[in-house]
Amino acid sequence: MSRVILDSRYFYQNVRVSLDDSALQNALRKACDEVLGKRAALVASTPHWEELRRAAHRIKEHTLARLDYYLLQLEKNLEAQGVRVHWAENAEEACTEILTIARKHNVWTAVKSKSMTSEEVGLNAFLEGRKIRPVETDLGEYIQQLSGEPPFHIVTPAMHRTRQDVGRIFAEKLGVDYTEDPEALTQIARRTLRRDFLSAEMGITGANFAVADPGLIGVVENEGNARLSTTAPRVHVVLMGIEKVIPTLEDLRVFLNLLSISSTAQRLPCYVNLIRSPRQEGDRDGPEEVHVVLLDNGRSRILADPAMRSSLYCIRCGACLNVCPVFQRVGGHAYGWVYQGPIGSVLTPLYRGLEYGYQLPFGSSLCGACAEICPVAIDVNHLLVELRARIQSGLNTSGLLERLAFRVWSFVASRPRLYRAGALLVRVAQSLALPRRRHLRLPVWSRTRTFPKLARRSFYRRWRQLADQLSP
Amino acid sequence: MEVWLFVPCLVDQFYPEVGEGMARILARLGCRVHYPPAQTCCGQPAFNTGYWEDARRVARHFLRVFADAPVVVAPSGSCVAMARVFSQRLFHGQPEQEAATALAQRVFEFSEFVVKRLGQDDLGARFEGKVAYHASCHLLRELGVSEEPLRLLRKVRGLELVEMNDAQACCGFGGTFAVKFPELSTAMALYKLEQAQKAGAEYVVMNDISCVLQLQGVIERRGLPLRALHLVHVLSGEGLA
């Protein structure tokens, strides 16, 4: 069986490969339906859901319009608490910055809690290449790391895995006896990860939010692994995109609800970690040092692009993936980079370049379910159309034939006489060539569907007679 | 009230009876119906595929044809979404911006116009059969029309409305998506039709001719015991033979 290629330039091919994978189809359908069902029930019982979304949208709009101000405020307030803030312009700088901190503390093992931003900068491979062992501690993320695959979904990294898959991976990679009992599997992971939590010299996390005033980092989770990663090791490093900042704790309230309902269909996450400082005098635990790496990596470029700016509002909840009829069939790896689904189809071309992500924006029926479900009310489908226009005018990826077809179509469709003559021509042709057939045969379309012949008389031809009947 | 008909290209060429049914219904509800013969298409195919210059050429023509229309009514959610929502993006910062914005306020989808503007939902129609309603994406999410078609269907004598699971999931047409990703597009249609069959429907009814083309195309190719119809087919009885 052919496999999905982890490269966005193979999206068209990956779609076909995924569609042939019936195990994947079933796993996806089940997983998406389950989380969507629970989410819908929660939304229905949340008063003012719509107002919350609008509020979140406005907060993001406001913050990003004054991003410089809020980032400096965040830096000042964090530094005042003893947190060290670093600025990284790109992936390489971010990785180097983290490496420098690790070297200073003789780090051999770094426990990580889920961070898509660390995936974005390729942190794991970077550290491994420098003899530092990154250990993913989110269960799904851990499963993926053991199997050598990137996350499949920004929130549920091992969404496509069955219990049997996990049992096989654990038996093979950890040398334990095969079991498919979820409880037993969780215990195995827990035992193995405990050792790493206790021996790791460094904890690395992302940030769901950074609150500028009073200066704190918010990390939400369900497994307690982030809590351990941020407290057990001597050093804690936060890697976050600069768009994650929000002004105040009041704003955090809006986002906590929206995020947990949208991502995992819970009122609130099991753990809300709010980190303000390293260990203080008299604290019984906590890291001696906390570092925050603020990552740009193309974000300021998107900020300066009015039509695309709203893509920075994304809080990485994954709801648009779950609801997307395309994602539900092709799965996360088909998209070929760190971010999947509708929002991934926007982010990949923006962060990696149009040449790399040019296939993704076309892989959408533009149904708008993503925009409808988005907790921050990003019009994801409109961003996709916007990107399509840029791809068509900036790259020659669609082929001369398609371009010519649209040019001819627009020439004809903007000239009523020509449009009528063209339709007449098709009518004559179909009655001569296919007098008995009911259907036309269109390239590609007709492989799986029929297409009707043109009606004997168009509405335009019928109108005069109809008008006479209608006017009393 | 004077109403100008917009009969989109697919309706004009493949399902003219839907345009006719719409005209008859509007006339019966007391509208003076006018049809500007120079109309062609709204420009959406090129807009959605990213050929905005080509789209502007066609959309400009649309603006000219309907410039003096007091009200424009069309039997298609996605074409109305083009005229009301997307054309504003297309002409943003262009000389036609004002004209596009002005026209956007006066374009309505058929069911929305009948229920909201004319305040009618019982058209005295009769239709025998079990019907599942498919919520077309643009109608639902760009125009926010969800209840109006259902209200019209509930008043049809003899019609049994059955609810299918995922009624608001896309049928998979998506314009050029249907030919750029044919297998995916077809898989989406099949899922939709499976839900309709599970609900015991004999007909899938919707408000967008492109969804009808897509679903009926798959129904015929697979020989499924279903039929995809436009809402106007059901309400007017036209083209049901």
mmCIF file with all atom_site columns, N, CA, C and O in Angstrom, chain B residues 111-139:
data_model
loop_
_atom_site.group_PDB
_atom_site.id
_atom_site.type_symbol
_atom_site.label_atom_id
_atom_site.label_alt_id
_atom_site.label_comp_id
_atom_site.label_asym_id
_atom_site.label_entity_id
_atom_site.label_seq_id
_atom_site.pdbx_PDB_ins_code
_atom_site.Cartn_x
_atom_site.Cartn_y
_atom_site.Cartn_z
_atom_site.occupancy
_atom_site.B_iso_or_equiv
_atom_site.pdbx_formal_charge
_atom_site.auth_seq_id
_atom_site.auth_comp_id
_atom_site.auth_asym_id
_atom_site.auth_atom_id
_atom_site.pdbx_PDB_model_num
ATOM 1   N N  . SER B 1 111 ? -36.066 31.513 -1.173 1.00 0.00 ? 111 SER B N  1
ATOM 2   C CA . SER B 1 111 ? -36.832 31.129 0.032  1.00 0.00 ? 111 SER B CA 1
ATOM 3   C C  . SER B 1 111 ? -36.777 32.235 1.082  1.00 0.00 ? 111 SER B C  1
ATOM 4   O O  . SER B 1 111 ? -37.746 32.500 1.786  1.00 0.00 ? 111 SER B O  1
ATOM 5   N N  . GLU B 1 112 ? -35.636 32.873 1.156  1.00 0.00 ? 112 GLU B N  1
ATOM 6   C CA . GLU B 1 112 ? -35.446 33.975 2.087  1.00 0.00 ? 112 GLU B CA 1
ATOM 7   C C  . GLU B 1 112 ? -36.406 35.110 1.716  1.00 0.00 ? 112 GLU B C  1
ATOM 8   O O  . GLU B 1 112 ? -37.059 35.717 2.575  1.00 0.00 ? 112 GLU B O  1
ATOM 9   N N  . PHE B 1 113 ? -36.514 35.386 0.422  1.00 0.00 ? 113 PHE B N  1
ATOM 10  C CA . PHE B 1 113 ? -37.367 36.471 -0.047 1.00 0.00 ? 113 PHE B CA 1
ATOM 11  C C  . PHE B 1 113 ? -38.847 36.181 0.243  1.00 0.00 ? 113 PHE B C  1
ATOM 12  O O  . PHE B 1 113 ? -39.577 37.021 0.758  1.00 0.00 ? 113 PHE B O  1
ATOM 13  N N  . VAL B 1 114 ? -39.250 34.960 -0.075 1.00 0.00 ? 114 VAL B N  1
ATOM 14  C CA . VAL B 1 114 ? -40.658 34.604 0.097  1.00 0.00 ? 114 VAL B CA 1
ATOM 15  C C  . VAL B 1 114 ? -41.064 34.633 1.577  1.00 0.00 ? 114 VAL B C  1
ATOM 16  O O  . VAL B 1 114 ? -42.084 35.208 1.952  1.00 0.00 ? 114 VAL B O  1
ATOM 17  N N  . VAL B 1 115 ? -40.221 34.032 2.427  1.00 0.00 ? 115 VAL B N  1
ATOM 18  C CA . VAL B 1 115 ? -40.588 33.915 3.843  1.00 0.00 ? 115 VAL B CA 1
ATOM 19  C C  . VAL B 1 115 ? -40.361 35.223 4.594  1.00 0.00 ? 115 VAL B C  1
ATOM 20  O O  . VAL B 1 115 ? -41.220 35.688 5.325  1.00 0.00 ? 115 VAL B O  1
ATOM 21  N N  . LYS B 1 116 ? -39.184 35.821 4.377  1.00 0.00 ? 116 LYS B N  1
ATOM 22  C CA . LYS B 1 116 ? -38.841 36.998 5.168  1.00 0.00 ? 116 LYS B CA 1
ATOM 23  C C  . LYS B 1 116 ? -39.459 38.278 4.620  1.00 0.00 ? 116 LYS B C  1
ATOM 24  O O  . LYS B 1 116 ? -39.980 39.096 5.365  1.00 0.00 ? 116 LYS B O  1
ATOM 25  N N  . ARG B 1 117 ? -39.357 38.461 3.310  1.00 0.00 ? 117 ARG B N  1
ATOM 26  C CA . ARG B 1 117 ? -39.797 39.733 2.747  1.00 0.00 ? 117 ARG B CA 1
ATOM 27  C C  . ARG B 1 117 ? -41.286 39.741 2.435  1.00 0.00 ? 117 ARG B C  1
ATOM 28  O O  . ARG B 1 117 ? -41.972 40.730 2.661  1.00 0.00 ? 117 ARG B O  1
ATOM 29  N N  . LEU B 1 118 ? -41.769 38.607 1.904  1.00 0.00 ? 118 LEU B N  1
ATOM 30  C CA . LEU B 1 118 ? -43.192 38.571 1.555  1.00 0.00 ? 118 LEU B CA 1
ATOM 31  C C  . LEU B 1 118 ? -44.032 38.016 2.705  1.00 0.00 ? 118 LEU B C  1
ATOM 32  O O  . LEU B 1 118 ? -45.257 38.078 2.668  1.00 0.00 ? 118 LEU B O  1
ATOM 33  N N  . GLY B 1 119 ? -43.371 37.440 3.706  1.00 0.00 ? 119 GLY B N  1
ATOM 34  C CA . GLY B 1 119 ? -44.092 36.916 4.860  1.00 0.00 ? 119 GLY B CA 1
ATOM 35  C C  . GLY B 1 119 ? -45.014 35.747 4.536  1.00 0.00 ? 119 GLY B C  1
ATOM 36  O O  . GLY B 1 119 ? -46.040 35.542 5.182  1.00 0.00 ? 119 GLY B O  1
ATOM 37  N N  . GLN B 1 120 ? -44.645 34.964 3.528  1.00 0.00 ? 120 GLN B N  1
ATOM 38  C CA . GLN B 1 120 ? -45.472 33.814 3.144  1.00 0.00 ? 120 GLN B CA 1
ATOM 39  C C  . GLN B 1 120 ? -44.721 32.520 3.426  1.00 0.00 ? 120 GLN B C  1
ATOM 40  O O  . GLN B 1 120 ? -43.503 32.472 3.228  1.00 0.00 ? 120 GLN B O  1
ATOM 41  N N  . ASP B 1 121 ? -45.454 31.486 3.897  1.00 0.00 ? 121 ASP B N  1
ATOM 42  C CA . ASP B 1 121 ? -44.782 30.192 3.914  1.00 0.00 ? 121 ASP B CA 1
ATOM 43  C C  . ASP B 1 121 ? -45.667 29.066 3.369  1.00 0.00 ? 121 ASP B C  1
ATOM 44  O O  . ASP B 1 121 ? -45.185 28.010 3.026  1.00 0.00 ? 121 ASP B O  1
ATOM 45  N N  . ASP B 1 122 ? -46.962 29.318 3.260  1.00 0.00 ? 122 ASP B N  1
ATOM 46  C CA . ASP B 1 122 ? -47.845 28.303 2.695  1.00 0.00 ? 122 ASP B CA 1
ATOM 47  C C  . ASP B 1 122 ? -48.172 28.668 1.258  1.00 0.00 ? 122 ASP B C  1
ATOM 48  O O  . ASP B 1 122 ? -48.936 29.589 0.999  1.00 0.00 ? 122 ASP B O  1
ATOM 49  N N  . LEU B 1 123 ? -47.567 27.947 0.314  1.00 0.00 ? 123 LEU B N  1
ATOM 50  C CA . LEU B 1 123 ? -47.782 28.284 -1.097 1.00 0.00 ? 123 LEU B CA 1
ATOM 51  C C  . LEU B 1 123 ? -48.836 27.374 -1.729 1.00 0.00 ? 123 LEU B C  1
ATOM 52  O O  . LEU B 1 123 ? -48.973 27.305 -2.937 1.00 0.00 ? 123 LEU B O  1
ATOM 53  N N  . GLY B 1 124 ? -49.518 26.625 -0.870 1.00 0.00 ? 124 GLY B N  1
ATOM 54  C CA . GLY B 1 124 ? -50.581 25.759 -1.369 1.00 0.00 ? 124 GLY B CA 1
ATOM 55  C C  . GLY B 1 124 ? -50.071 24.588 -2.198 1.00 0.00 ? 124 GLY B C  1
ATOM 56  O O  . GLY B 1 124 ? -50.814 24.011 -2.984 1.00 0.00 ? 124 GLY B O  1
ATOM 57  N N  . ALA B 1 125 ? -48.818 24.219 -2.009 1.00 0.00 ? 125 ALA B N  1
ATOM 58  C CA . ALA B 1 125 ? -48.225 23.164 -2.841 1.00 0.00 ? 125 ALA B CA 1
ATOM 59  C C  . ALA B 1 125 ? -48.604 21.779 -2.331 1.00 0.00 ? 125 ALA B C  1
ATOM 60  O O  . ALA B 1 125 ? -48.929 21.601 -1.153 1.00 0.00 ? 125 ALA B O  1
ATOM 61  N N  . ARG B 1 126 ? -48.556 20.811 -3.242 1.00 0.00 ? 126 ARG B N  1
ATOM 62  C CA . ARG B 1 126 ? -48.779 19.412 -2.872 1.00 0.00 ? 126 ARG B CA 1
ATOM 63  C C  . ARG B 1 126 ? -47.644 18.579 -3.437 1.00 0.00 ? 126 ARG B C  1
ATOM 64  O O  . ARG B 1 126 ? -47.234 18.769 -4.587 1.00 0.00 ? 126 ARG B O  1
ATOM 65  N N  . PHE B 1 127 ? -47.107 17.673 -2.617 1.00 0.00 ? 127 PHE B N  1
ATOM 66  C CA . PHE B 1 127 ? -46.006 16.822 -3.084 1.00 0.00 ? 127 PHE B CA 1
ATOM 67  C C  . PHE B 1 127 ? -46.015 15.555 -2.250 1.00 0.00 ? 127 PHE B C  1
ATOM 68  O O  . PHE B 1 127 ? -45.933 15.616 -1.024 1.00 0.00 ? 127 PHE B O  1
ATOM 69  N N  . GLU B 1 128 ? -46.148 14.408 -2.917 1.00 0.00 ? 128 GLU B N  1
ATOM 70  C CA . GLU B 1 128 ? -46.219 13.155 -2.169 1.00 0.00 ? 128 GLU B CA 1
ATOM 71  C C  . GLU B 1 128 ? -44.829 12.552 -2.012 1.00 0.00 ? 128 GLU B C  1
ATOM 72  O O  . GLU B 1 128 ? -44.152 12.317 -3.009 1.00 0.00 ? 128 GLU B O  1
ATOM 73  N N  . GLY B 1 129 ? -44.393 12.329 -0.783 1.00 0.00 ? 129 GLY B N  1
ATOM 74  C CA . GLY B 1 129 ? -43.119 11.621 -0.608 1.00 0.00 ? 129 GLY B CA 1
ATOM 75  C C  . GLY B 1 129 ? -42.377 12.018 0.647  1.00 0.00 ? 129 GLY B C  1
ATOM 76  O O  . GLY B 1 129 ? -42.720 12.989 1.319  1.00 0.00 ? 129 GLY B O  1
ATOM 77  N N  . LYS B 1 130 ? -41.359 11.202 0.950  1.00 0.00 ? 130 LYS B N  1
ATOM 78  C CA . LYS B 1 130 ? -40.525 11.467 2.126  1.00 0.00 ? 130 LYS B CA 1
ATOM 79  C C  . LYS B 1 130 ? -39.314 12.279 1.688  1.00 0.00 ? 130 LYS B C  1
ATOM 80  O O  . LYS B 1 130 ? -38.533 11.845 0.846  1.00 0.00 ? 130 LYS B O  1
ATOM 81  N N  . VAL B 1 131 ? -39.170 13.427 2.309  1.00 0.00 ? 131 VAL B N  1
ATOM 82  C CA . VAL B 1 131 ? -38.154 14.377 1.882  1.00 0.00 ? 131 VAL B CA 1
ATOM 83  C C  . VAL B 1 131 ? -37.160 14.661 3.008  1.00 0.00 ? 131 VAL B C  1
ATOM 84  O O  . VAL B 1 131 ? -37.546 14.925 4.142  1.00 0.00 ? 131 VAL B O  1
ATOM 85  N N  . ALA B 1 132 ? -35.864 14.583 2.686  1.00 0.00 ? 132 ALA B N  1
ATOM 86  C CA . ALA B 1 132 ? -34.833 15.057 3.614  1.00 0.00 ? 132 ALA B CA 1
ATOM 87  C C  . ALA B 1 132 ? -34.293 16.366 3.058  1.00 0.00 ? 132 ALA B C  1
ATOM 88  O O  . ALA B 1 132 ? -34.031 16.472 1.861  1.00 0.00 ? 132 ALA B O  1
ATOM 89  N N  . TYR B 1 133 ? -34.147 17.352 3.911  1.00 0.00 ? 133 TYR B N  1
ATOM 90  C CA . TYR B 1 133 ? -33.631 18.645 3.462  1.00 0.00 ? 133 TYR B CA 1
ATOM 91  C C  . TYR B 1 133 ? -32.123 18.696 3.640  1.00 0.00 ? 133 TYR B C  1
ATOM 92  O O  . TYR B 1 133 ? -31.598 18.374 4.706  1.00 0.00 ? 133 TYR B O  1
ATOM 93  N N  . HIS B 1 134 ? -31.425 19.079 2.588  1.00 0.00 ? 134 HIS B N  1
ATOM 94  C CA . HIS B 1 134 ? -29.972 19.281 2.665  1.00 0.00 ? 134 HIS B CA 1
ATOM 95  C C  . HIS B 1 134 ? -29.706 20.776 2.721  1.00 0.00 ? 134 HIS B C  1
ATOM 96  O O  . HIS B 1 134 ? -30.116 21.520 1.823  1.00 0.00 ? 134 HIS B O  1
ATOM 97  N N  . ALA B 1 135 ? -29.038 21.216 3.775  1.00 0.00 ? 135 ALA B N  1
ATOM 98  C CA . ALA B 1 135 ? -28.734 22.644 3.920  1.00 0.00 ? 135 ALA B CA 1
ATOM 99  C C  . ALA B 1 135 ? -27.505 22.986 3.090  1.00 0.00 ? 135 ALA B C  1
ATOM 100 O O  . ALA B 1 135 ? -26.392 22.618 3.439  1.00 0.00 ? 135 ALA B O  1
ATOM 101 N N  . SER B 1 136 ? -27.707 23.674 1.989  1.00 0.00 ? 136 SER B N  1
ATOM 102 C CA . SER B 1 136 ? -26.572 24.054 1.144  1.00 0.00 ? 136 SER B CA 1
ATOM 103 C C  . SER B 1 136 ? -25.674 25.050 1.882  1.00 0.00 ? 136 SER B C  1
ATOM 104 O O  . SER B 1 136 ? -26.162 25.948 2.567  1.00 0.00 ? 136 SER B O  1
ATOM 105 N N  . CYS B 1 137 ? -24.378 24.850 1.718  1.00 0.00 ? 137 CYS B N  1
ATOM 106 C CA . CYS B 1 137 ? -23.404 25.574 2.555  1.00 0.00 ? 137 CYS B CA 1
ATOM 107 C C  . CYS B 1 137 ? -23.479 27.094 2.445  1.00 0.00 ? 137 CYS B C  1
ATOM 108 O O  . CYS B 1 137 ? -23.501 27.795 3.450  1.00 0.00 ? 137 CYS B O  1
ATOM 109 N N  . HIS B 1 138 ? -23.481 27.599 1.236  1.00 0.00 ? 138 HIS B N  1
ATOM 110 C CA . HIS B 1 138 ? -23.455 29.054 1.089  1.00 0.00 ? 138 HIS B CA 1
ATOM 111 C C  . HIS B 1 138 ? -24.731 29.694 1.603  1.00 0.00 ? 138 HIS B C  1
ATOM 112 O O  . HIS B 1 138 ? -24.711 30.744 2.230  1.00 0.00 ? 138 HIS B O  1
ATOM 113 N N  . LEU B 1 139 ? -25.839 29.034 1.318  1.00 0.00 ? 139 LEU B N  1
ATOM 114 C CA . LEU B 1 139 ? -27.128 29.526 1.790  1.00 0.00 ? 139 LEU B CA 1
ATOM 115 C C  . LEU B 1 139 ? -27.129 29.598 3.316  1.00 0.00 ? 139 LEU B C  1
ATOM 116 O O  . LEU B 1 139 ? -27.523 30.592 3.915  1.00 0.00 ? 139 LEU B O  1
#
